[in-house]
Tab-separated table of N, CA and C in Angstrom:
chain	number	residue	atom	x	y	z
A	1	UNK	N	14.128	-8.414	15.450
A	1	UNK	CA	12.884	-7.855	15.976
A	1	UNK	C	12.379	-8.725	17.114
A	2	UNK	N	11.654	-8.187	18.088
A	2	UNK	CA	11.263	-8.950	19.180
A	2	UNK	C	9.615	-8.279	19.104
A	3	UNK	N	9.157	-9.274	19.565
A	3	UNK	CA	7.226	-9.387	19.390
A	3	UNK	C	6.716	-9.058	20.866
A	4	UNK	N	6.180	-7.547	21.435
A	4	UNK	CA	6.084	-7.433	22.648
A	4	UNK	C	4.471	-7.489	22.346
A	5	UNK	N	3.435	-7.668	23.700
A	5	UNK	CA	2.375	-7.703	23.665
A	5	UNK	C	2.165	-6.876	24.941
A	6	UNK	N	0.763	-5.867	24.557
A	6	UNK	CA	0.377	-5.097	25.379
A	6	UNK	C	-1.192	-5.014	25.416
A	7	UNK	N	-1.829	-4.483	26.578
A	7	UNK	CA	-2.802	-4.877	26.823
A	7	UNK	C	-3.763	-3.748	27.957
A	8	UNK	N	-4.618	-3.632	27.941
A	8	UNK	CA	-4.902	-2.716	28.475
A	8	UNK	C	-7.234	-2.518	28.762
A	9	UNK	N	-7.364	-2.701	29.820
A	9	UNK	CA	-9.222	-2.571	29.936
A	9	UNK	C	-9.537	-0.664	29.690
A	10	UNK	N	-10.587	-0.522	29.156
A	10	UNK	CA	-11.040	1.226	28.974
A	10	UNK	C	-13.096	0.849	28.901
A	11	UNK	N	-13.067	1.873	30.029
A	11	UNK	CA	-14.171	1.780	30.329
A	11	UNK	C	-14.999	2.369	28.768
A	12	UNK	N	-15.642	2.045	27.994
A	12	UNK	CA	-16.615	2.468	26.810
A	12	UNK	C	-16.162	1.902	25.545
A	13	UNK	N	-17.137	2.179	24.758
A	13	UNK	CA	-17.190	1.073	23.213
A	13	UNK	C	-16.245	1.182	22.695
A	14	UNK	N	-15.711	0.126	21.724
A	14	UNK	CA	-14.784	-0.279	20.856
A	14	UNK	C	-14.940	1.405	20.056
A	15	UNK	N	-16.381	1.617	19.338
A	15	UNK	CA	-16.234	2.870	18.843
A	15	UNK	C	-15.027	3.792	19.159
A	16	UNK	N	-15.419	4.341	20.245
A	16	UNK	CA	-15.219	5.035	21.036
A	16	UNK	C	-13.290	5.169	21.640
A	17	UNK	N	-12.984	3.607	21.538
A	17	UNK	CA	-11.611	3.546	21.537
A	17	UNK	C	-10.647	3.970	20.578
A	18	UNK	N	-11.600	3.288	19.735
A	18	UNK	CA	-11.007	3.119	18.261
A	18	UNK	C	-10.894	4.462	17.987
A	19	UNK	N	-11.959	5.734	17.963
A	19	UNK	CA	-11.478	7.074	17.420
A	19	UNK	C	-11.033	7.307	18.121
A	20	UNK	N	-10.292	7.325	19.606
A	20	UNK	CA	-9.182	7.937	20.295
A	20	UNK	C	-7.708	7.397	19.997
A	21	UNK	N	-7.926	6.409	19.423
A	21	UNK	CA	-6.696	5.794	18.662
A	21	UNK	C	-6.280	6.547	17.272
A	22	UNK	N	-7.224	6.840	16.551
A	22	UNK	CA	-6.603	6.695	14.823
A	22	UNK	C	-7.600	8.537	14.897
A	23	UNK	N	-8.046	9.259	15.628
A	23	UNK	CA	-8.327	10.326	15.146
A	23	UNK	C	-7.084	11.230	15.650
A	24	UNK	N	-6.680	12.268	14.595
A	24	UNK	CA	-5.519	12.743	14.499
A	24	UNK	C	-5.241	13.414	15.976
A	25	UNK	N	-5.861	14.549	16.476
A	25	UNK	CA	-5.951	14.966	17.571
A	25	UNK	C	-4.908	14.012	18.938
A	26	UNK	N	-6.282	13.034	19.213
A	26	UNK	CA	-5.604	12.022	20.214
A	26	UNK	C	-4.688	11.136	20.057
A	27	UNK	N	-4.632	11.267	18.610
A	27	UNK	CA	-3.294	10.135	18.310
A	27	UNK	C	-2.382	10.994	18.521
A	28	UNK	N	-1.931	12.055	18.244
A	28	UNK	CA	-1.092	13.068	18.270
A	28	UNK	C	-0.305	12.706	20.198
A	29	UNK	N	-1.715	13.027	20.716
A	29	UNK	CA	-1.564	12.564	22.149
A	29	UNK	C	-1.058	11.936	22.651
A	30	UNK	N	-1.172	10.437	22.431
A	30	UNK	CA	-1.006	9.162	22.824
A	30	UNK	C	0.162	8.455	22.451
A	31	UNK	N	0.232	9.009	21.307
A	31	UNK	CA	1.370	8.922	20.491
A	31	UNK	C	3.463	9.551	20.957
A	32	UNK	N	2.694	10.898	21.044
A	32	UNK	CA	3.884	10.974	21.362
A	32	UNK	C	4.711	10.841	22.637
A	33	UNK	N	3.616	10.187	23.459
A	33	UNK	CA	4.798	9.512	24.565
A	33	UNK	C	5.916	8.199	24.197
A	34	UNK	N	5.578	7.705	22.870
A	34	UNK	CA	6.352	6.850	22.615
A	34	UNK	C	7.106	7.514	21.517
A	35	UNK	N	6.491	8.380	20.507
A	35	UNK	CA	8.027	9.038	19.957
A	35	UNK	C	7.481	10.345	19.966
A	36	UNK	N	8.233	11.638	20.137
A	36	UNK	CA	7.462	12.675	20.490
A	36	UNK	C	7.486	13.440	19.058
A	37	UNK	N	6.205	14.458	18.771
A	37	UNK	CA	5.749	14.677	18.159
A	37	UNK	C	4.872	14.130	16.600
A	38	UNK	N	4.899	12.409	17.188
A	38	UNK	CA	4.484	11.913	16.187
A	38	UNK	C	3.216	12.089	15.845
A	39	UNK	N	2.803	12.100	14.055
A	39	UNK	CA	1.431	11.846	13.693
A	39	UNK	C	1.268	11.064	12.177
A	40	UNK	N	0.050	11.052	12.023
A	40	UNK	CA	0.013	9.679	10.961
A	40	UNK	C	-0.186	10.677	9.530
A	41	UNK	N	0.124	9.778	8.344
A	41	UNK	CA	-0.322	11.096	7.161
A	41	UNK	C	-1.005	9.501	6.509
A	42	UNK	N	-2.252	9.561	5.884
A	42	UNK	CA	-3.283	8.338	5.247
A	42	UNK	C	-4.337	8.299	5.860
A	43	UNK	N	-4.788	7.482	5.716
A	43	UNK	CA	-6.152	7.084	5.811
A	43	UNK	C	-6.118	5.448	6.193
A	44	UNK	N	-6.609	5.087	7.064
A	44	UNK	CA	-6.632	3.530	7.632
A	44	UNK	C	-8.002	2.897	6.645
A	45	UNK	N	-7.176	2.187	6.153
A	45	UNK	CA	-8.317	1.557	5.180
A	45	UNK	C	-7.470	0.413	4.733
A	46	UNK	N	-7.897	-0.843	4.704
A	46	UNK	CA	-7.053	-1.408	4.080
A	46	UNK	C	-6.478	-1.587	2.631
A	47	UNK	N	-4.900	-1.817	2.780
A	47	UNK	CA	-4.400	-1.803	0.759
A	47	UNK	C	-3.825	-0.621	1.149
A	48	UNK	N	-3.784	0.259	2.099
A	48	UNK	CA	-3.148	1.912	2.081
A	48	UNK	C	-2.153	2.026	3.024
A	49	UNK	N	-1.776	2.748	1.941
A	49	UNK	CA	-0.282	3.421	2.887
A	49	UNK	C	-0.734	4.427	4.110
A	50	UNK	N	0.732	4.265	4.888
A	50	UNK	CA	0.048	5.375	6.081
A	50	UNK	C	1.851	5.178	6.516
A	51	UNK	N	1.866	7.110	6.870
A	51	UNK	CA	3.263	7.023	7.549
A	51	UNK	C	2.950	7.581	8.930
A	52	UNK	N	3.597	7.436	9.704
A	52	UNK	CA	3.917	7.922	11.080
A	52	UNK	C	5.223	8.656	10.803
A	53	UNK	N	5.076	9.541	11.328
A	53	UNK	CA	6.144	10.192	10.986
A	53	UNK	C	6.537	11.066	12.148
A	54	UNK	N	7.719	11.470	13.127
A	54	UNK	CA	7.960	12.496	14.024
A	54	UNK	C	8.355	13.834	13.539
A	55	UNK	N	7.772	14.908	14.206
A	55	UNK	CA	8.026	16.279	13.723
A	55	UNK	C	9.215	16.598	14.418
A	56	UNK	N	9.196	15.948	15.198
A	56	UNK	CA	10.737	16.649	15.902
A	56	UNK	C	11.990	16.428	15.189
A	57	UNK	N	11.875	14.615	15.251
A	57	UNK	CA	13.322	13.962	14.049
A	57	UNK	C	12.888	14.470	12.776
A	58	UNK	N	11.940	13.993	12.272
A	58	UNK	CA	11.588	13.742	10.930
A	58	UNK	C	11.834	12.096	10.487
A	59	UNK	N	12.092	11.849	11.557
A	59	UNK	CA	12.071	10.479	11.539
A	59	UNK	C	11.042	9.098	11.096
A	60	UNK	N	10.336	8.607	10.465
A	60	UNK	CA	9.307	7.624	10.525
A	60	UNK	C	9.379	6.301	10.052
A	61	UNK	N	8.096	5.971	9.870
A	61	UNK	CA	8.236	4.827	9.230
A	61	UNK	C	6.832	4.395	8.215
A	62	UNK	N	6.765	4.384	7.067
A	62	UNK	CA	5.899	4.164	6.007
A	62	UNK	C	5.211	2.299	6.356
A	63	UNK	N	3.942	2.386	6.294
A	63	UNK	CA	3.111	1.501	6.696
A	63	UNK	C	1.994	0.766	5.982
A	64	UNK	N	1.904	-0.638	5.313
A	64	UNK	CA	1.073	-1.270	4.780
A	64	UNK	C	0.058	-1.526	5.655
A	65	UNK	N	-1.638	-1.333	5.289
A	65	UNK	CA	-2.309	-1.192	5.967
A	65	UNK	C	-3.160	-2.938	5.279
A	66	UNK	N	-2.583	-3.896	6.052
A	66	UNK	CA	-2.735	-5.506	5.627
A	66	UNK	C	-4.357	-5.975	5.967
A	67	UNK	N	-4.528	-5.643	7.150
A	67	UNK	CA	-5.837	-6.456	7.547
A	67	UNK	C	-6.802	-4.709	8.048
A	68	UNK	N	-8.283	-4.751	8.219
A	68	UNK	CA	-8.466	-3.601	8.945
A	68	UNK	C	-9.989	-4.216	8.682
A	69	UNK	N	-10.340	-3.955	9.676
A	69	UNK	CA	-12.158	-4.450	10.382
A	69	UNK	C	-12.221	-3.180	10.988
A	70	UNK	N	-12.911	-2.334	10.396
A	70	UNK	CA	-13.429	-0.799	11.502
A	70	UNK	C	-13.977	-1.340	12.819
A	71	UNK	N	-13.425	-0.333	13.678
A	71	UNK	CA	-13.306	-0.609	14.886
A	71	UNK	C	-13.373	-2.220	15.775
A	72	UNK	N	-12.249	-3.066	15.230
A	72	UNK	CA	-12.165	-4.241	16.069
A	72	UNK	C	-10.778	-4.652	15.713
A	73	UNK	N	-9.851	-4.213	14.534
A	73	UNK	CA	-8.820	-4.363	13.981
A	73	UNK	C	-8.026	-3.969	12.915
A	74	UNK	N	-6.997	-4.121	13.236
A	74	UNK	CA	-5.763	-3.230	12.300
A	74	UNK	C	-4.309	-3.868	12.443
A	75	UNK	N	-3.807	-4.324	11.282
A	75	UNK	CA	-2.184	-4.752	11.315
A	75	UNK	C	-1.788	-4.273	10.201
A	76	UNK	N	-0.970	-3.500	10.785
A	76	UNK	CA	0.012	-2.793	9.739
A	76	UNK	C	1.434	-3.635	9.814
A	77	UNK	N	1.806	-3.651	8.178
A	77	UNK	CA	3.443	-3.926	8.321
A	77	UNK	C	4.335	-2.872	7.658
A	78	UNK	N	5.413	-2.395	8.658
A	78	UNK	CA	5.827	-1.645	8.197
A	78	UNK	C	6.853	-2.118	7.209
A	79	UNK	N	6.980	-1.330	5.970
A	79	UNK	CA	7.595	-0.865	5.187
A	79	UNK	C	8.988	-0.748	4.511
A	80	UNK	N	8.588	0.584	4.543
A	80	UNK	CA	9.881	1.478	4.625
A	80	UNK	C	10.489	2.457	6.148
A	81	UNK	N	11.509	2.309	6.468
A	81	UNK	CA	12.077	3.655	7.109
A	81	UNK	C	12.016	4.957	6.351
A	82	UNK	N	11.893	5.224	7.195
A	82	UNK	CA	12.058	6.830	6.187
A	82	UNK	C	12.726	8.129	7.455
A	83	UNK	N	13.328	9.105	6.791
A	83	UNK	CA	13.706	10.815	7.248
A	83	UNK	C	13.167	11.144	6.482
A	84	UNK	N	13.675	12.478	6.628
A	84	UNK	CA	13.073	14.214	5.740
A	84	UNK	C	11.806	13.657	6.039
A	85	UNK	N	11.275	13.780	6.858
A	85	UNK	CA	9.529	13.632	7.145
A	85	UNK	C	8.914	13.029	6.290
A	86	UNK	N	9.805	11.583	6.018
A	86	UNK	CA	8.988	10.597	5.131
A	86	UNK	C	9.156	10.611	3.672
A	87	UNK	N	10.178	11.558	2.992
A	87	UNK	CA	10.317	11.831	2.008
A	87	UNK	C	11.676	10.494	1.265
A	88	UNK	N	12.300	10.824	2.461
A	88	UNK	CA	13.327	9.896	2.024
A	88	UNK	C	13.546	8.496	2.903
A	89	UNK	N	14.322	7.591	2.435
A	89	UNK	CA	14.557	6.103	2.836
A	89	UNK	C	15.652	6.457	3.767
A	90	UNK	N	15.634	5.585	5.358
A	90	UNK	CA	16.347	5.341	5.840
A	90	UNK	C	17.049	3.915	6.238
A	91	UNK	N	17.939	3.876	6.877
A	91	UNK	CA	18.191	2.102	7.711
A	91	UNK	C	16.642	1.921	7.889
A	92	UNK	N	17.184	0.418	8.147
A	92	UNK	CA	15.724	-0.531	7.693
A	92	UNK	C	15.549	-1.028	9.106
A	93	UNK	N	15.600	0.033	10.228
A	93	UNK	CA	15.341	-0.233	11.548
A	93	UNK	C	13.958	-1.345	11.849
A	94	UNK	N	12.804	-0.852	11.192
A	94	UNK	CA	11.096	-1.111	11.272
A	94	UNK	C	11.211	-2.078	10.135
A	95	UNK	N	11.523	-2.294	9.188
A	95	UNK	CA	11.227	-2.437	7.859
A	95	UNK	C	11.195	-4.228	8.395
A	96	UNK	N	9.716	-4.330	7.980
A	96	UNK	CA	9.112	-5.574	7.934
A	96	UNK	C	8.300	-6.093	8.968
A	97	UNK	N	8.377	-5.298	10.365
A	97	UNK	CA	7.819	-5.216	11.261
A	97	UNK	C	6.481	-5.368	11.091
A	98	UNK	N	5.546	-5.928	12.254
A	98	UNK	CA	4.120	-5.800	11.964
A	98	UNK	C	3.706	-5.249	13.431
A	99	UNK	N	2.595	-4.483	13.471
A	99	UNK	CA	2.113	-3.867	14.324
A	99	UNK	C	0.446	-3.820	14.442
A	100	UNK	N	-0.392	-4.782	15.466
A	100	UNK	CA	-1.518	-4.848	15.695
A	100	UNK	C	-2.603	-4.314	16.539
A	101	UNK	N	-3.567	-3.844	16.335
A	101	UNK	CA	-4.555	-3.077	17.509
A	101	UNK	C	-5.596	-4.084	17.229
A	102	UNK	N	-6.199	-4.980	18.603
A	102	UNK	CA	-7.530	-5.859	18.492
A	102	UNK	C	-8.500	-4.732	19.555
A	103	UNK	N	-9.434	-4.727	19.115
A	103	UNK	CA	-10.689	-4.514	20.620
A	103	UNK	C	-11.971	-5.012	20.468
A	104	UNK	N	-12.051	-5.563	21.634
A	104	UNK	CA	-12.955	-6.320	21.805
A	104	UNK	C	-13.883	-5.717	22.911
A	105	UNK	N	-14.909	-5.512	23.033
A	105	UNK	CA	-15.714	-5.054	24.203
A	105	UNK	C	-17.023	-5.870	24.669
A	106	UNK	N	-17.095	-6.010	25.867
A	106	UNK	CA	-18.166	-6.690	26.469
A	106	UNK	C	-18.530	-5.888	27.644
A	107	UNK	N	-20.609	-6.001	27.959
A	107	UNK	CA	-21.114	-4.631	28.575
A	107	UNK	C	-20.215	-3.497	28.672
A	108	UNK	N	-19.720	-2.550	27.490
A	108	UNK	CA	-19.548	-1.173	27.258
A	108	UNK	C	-17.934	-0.836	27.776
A	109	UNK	N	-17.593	-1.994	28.195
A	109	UNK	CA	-15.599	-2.055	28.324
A	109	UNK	C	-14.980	-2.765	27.417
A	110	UNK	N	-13.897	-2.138	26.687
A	110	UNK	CA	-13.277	-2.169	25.769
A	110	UNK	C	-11.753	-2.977	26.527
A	111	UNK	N	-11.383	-4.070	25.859
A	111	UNK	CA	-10.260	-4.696	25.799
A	111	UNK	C	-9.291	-4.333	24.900
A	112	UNK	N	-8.373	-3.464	25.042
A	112	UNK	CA	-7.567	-3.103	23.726
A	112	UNK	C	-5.949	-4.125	24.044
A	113	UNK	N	-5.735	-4.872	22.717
A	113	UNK	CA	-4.585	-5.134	23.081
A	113	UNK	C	-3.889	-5.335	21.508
A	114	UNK	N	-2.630	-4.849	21.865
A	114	UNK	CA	-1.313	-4.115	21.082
A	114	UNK	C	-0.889	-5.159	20.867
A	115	UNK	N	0.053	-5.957	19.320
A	115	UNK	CA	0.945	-6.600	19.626
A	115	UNK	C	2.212	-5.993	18.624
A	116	UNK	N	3.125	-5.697	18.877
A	116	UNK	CA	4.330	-4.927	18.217
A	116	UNK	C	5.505	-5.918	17.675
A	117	UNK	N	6.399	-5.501	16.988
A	117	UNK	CA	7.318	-5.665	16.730
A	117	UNK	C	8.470	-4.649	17.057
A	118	UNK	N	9.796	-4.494	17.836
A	118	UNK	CA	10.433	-3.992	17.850
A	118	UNK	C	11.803	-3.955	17.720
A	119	UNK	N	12.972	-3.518	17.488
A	119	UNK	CA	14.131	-3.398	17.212
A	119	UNK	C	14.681	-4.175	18.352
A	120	UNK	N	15.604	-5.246	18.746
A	120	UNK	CA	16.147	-5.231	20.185
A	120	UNK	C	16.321	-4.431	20.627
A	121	UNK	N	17.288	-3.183	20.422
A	121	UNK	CA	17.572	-2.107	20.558
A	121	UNK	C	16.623	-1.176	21.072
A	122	UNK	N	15.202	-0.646	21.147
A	122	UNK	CA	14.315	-0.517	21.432
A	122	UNK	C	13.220	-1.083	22.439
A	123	UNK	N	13.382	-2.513	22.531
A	123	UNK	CA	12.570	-3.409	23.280
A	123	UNK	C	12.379	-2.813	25.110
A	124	UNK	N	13.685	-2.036	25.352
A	124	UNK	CA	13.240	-1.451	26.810
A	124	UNK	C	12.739	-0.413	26.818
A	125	UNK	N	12.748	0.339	26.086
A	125	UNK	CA	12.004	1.582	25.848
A	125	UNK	C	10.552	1.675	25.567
A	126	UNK	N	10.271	0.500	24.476
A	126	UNK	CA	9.009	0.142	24.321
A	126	UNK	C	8.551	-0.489	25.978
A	127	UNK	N	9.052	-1.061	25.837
A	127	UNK	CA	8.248	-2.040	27.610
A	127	UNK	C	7.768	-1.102	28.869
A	128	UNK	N	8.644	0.248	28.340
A	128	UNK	CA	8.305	1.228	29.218
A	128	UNK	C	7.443	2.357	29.192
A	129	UNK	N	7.571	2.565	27.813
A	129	UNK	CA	6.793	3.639	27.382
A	129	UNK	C	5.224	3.234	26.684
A	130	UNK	N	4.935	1.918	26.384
A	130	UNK	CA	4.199	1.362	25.279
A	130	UNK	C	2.706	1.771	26.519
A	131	UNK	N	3.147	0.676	27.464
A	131	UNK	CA	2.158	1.155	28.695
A	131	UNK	C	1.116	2.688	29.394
A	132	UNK	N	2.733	3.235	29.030
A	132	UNK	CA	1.872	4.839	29.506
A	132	UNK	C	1.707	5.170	28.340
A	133	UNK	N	1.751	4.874	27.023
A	133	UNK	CA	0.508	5.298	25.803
A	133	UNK	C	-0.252	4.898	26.050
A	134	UNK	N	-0.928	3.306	26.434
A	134	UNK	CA	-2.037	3.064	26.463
A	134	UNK	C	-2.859	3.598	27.643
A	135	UNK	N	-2.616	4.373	28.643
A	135	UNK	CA	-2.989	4.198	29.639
A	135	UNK	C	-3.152	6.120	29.204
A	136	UNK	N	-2.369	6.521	28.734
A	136	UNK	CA	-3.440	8.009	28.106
A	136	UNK	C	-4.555	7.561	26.923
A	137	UNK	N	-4.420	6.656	26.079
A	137	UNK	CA	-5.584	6.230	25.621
A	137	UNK	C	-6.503	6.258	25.934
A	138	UNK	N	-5.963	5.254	27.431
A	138	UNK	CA	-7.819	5.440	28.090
A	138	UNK	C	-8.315	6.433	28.900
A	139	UNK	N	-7.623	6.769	29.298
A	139	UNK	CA	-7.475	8.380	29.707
A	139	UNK	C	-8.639	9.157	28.548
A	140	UNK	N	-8.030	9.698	27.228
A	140	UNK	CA	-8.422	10.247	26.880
A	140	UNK	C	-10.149	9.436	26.335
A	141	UNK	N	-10.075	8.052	26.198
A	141	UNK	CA	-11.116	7.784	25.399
A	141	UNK	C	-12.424	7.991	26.952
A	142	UNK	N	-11.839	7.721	28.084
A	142	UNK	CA	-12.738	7.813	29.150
A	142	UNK	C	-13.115	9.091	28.941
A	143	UNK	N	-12.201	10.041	29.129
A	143	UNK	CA	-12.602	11.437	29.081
A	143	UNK	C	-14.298	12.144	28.218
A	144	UNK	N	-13.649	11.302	26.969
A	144	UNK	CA	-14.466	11.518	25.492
A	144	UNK	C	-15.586	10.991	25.851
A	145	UNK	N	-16.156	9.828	26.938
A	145	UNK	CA	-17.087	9.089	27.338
A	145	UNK	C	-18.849	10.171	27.803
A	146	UNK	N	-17.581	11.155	29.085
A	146	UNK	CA	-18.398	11.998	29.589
A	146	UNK	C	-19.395	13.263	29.544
C-alpha cells in the first residue's frame, strides 16, 4: 500500500462540505469519478460498518468506521474486499487500508484534506483521478452554497 495525500480549499463551512461528501446524492457524484457508479450502504458513525460498493462491478470494499468527529473527521479502515455487491469476500486488494477526510475551516473556507491508502497498482490512477473528485466536491458543495 502506498499513503497518497490530497488536498483541496472550498469556498463555505465544514458543514456544508461535509454533507456534500457523505450525503448519498453527491457522494454518488463525486464518487464515481474515482470508481464509477459507486455508493456507500451505513451510516458514518463511529464502531460502524459502511461499504462502498460499485454498481457497475459489484465490486467494493467493507469499512470500519475508527475515529469520526461530525463534520471535522473520519478514518475509516478498510476491511474486507468484497463482490456480488458486497455480499461476498474478495482478494484482499484494500484490506487494511486506512482512509481519512480532515476539514478545517477558517472565515467560511473549508480546507478539506484526504489521506488514502492505495494498492501500488492503483497509485497512478488515484494521483489522477483523486484530484478531479475533489475538485467536483467543491464544485458541488459551492454550488449548494448559493
Amino acid at each position: 500500500m502506498k499513503e497518497l495525500l490530497f488536498s483541496i480549499i472550498i469556498k463555505g463551512s465544514k458543514e456544508k462540505v461535509w454533507n456534500t461528501l457523505w450525503d448519498d446524492n453527491t457522494l454518488r457524484n463525486w464518487v464515481s469519478i474515482i470508481d464509477e457508479g459507486t455508493y456507500m450502504v451505513g451510516e458514518i458513525r463511529e464502531g460502524n460498518k459502511v461499504q462502498f460498493i460499485s454498481a457497475v462491478s459489484g465490486y467494493g470494499v467493507t469499512s470500519m468506521i475508527e475515529k469520526h468527529i461530525p463534520f471535522e473527521f473520519v478514518l475509516f479502515r478498510h476491511m474486507t474486499d468484497t463482490m456480488e455487491s458486497g455480499t461476498q469476500e474478495r482478494e484482499n486488494e484494500w484490506t487494511a487500508g486506512k482512509e481519512s477526510y480532515f476539514l478545517a475551516e477558517t472565515d467560511g473556507v473549508t480546507t478539506l484534506t484526504v489521506k488514502t491508502d492505495v494498492p501500488l497498482e492503483q497509485e497512478e490512477t488515484f494521483n489522477t483521478q483523486f484530484p478531479r473528485a475533489l475538485e467536483r466536491v467543491k464544485n458541488l458543495a459551492e454550488i449548494k452554497i448559493k
